[in-house]
Every structure is written in structure tokens, then in C-alpha cells.
Amino acid sequence: MPEGPELHLASQFVNEACRALVFGGCVEKSSVSRNPEVPFESSAYRISASARGKELRLILSPLPGAQPQQEPLALVFRFGMS
């Protein structure tokens, strides 16, 4: 299980790797995943990350003018014991 500093480094990596990228389309779930679908689709969005404690938060932020218009969505990954 990752510790706090490792999650902080992971968020820094995501921010550095995705800084100049623009993503598009919907979020696709693996066919073997038991997690719920992610209700997000946009023609152009950016991904950023932040870490706090045992949580890593990915923020999907649509760019101005992207269709369909949608609010930013935060995906929270919890790495605690429960």
C-alpha cells in the first residue's frame, strides 16, 4: 500500500505528464473492473492530480467551449485500510 509521500510523487508525475496534453472522448472502464462507470464525456479536457493523506484525486476539467458542457469531475482513489 502506498504511503503519503509516494502518493504525493504520483500526483506530481500526473501533473507533469499531463500538463501539455488535451484529452477527448469518454472515460472507458475495463471490462473486468467491478468499479462503477465514470459518467464523464467531453470533446476536450485536461487531467490534473492532487494528493492528501491516503487519497489521490484526479480532476477531469473540460476546456472552455468543449462539448457537451460539463462541470469538472474529481475521481478519488483511497489507499487506506478500510
CSV table of N, CA and C in Angstrom, one decimal, residues 78-82:
chain,number,residue,atom,x,y,z
A,78,ARG,N,-8.8,6.0,-2.8
A,78,ARG,CA,-8.4,5.9,-1.4
A,78,ARG,C,-7.5,4.7,-1.2
A,79,PHE,N,-6.4,4.9,-0.5
A,79,PHE,CA,-5.5,3.8,-0.3
A,79,PHE,C,-5.4,3.4,1.2
A,80,GLY,N,-6.4,3.7,2.0
A,80,GLY,CA,-6.4,3.4,3.4
A,80,GLY,C,-6.7,1.9,3.7
A,81,MET,N,-6.8,1.5,4.9
A,81,MET,CA,-7.0,0.1,5.3
A,81,MET,C,-8.5,-0.3,5.1
A,82,SER,N,-9.4,0.7,5.2
A,82,SER,CA,-10.8,0.3,5.1
A,82,SER,C,-11.4,0.6,3.8
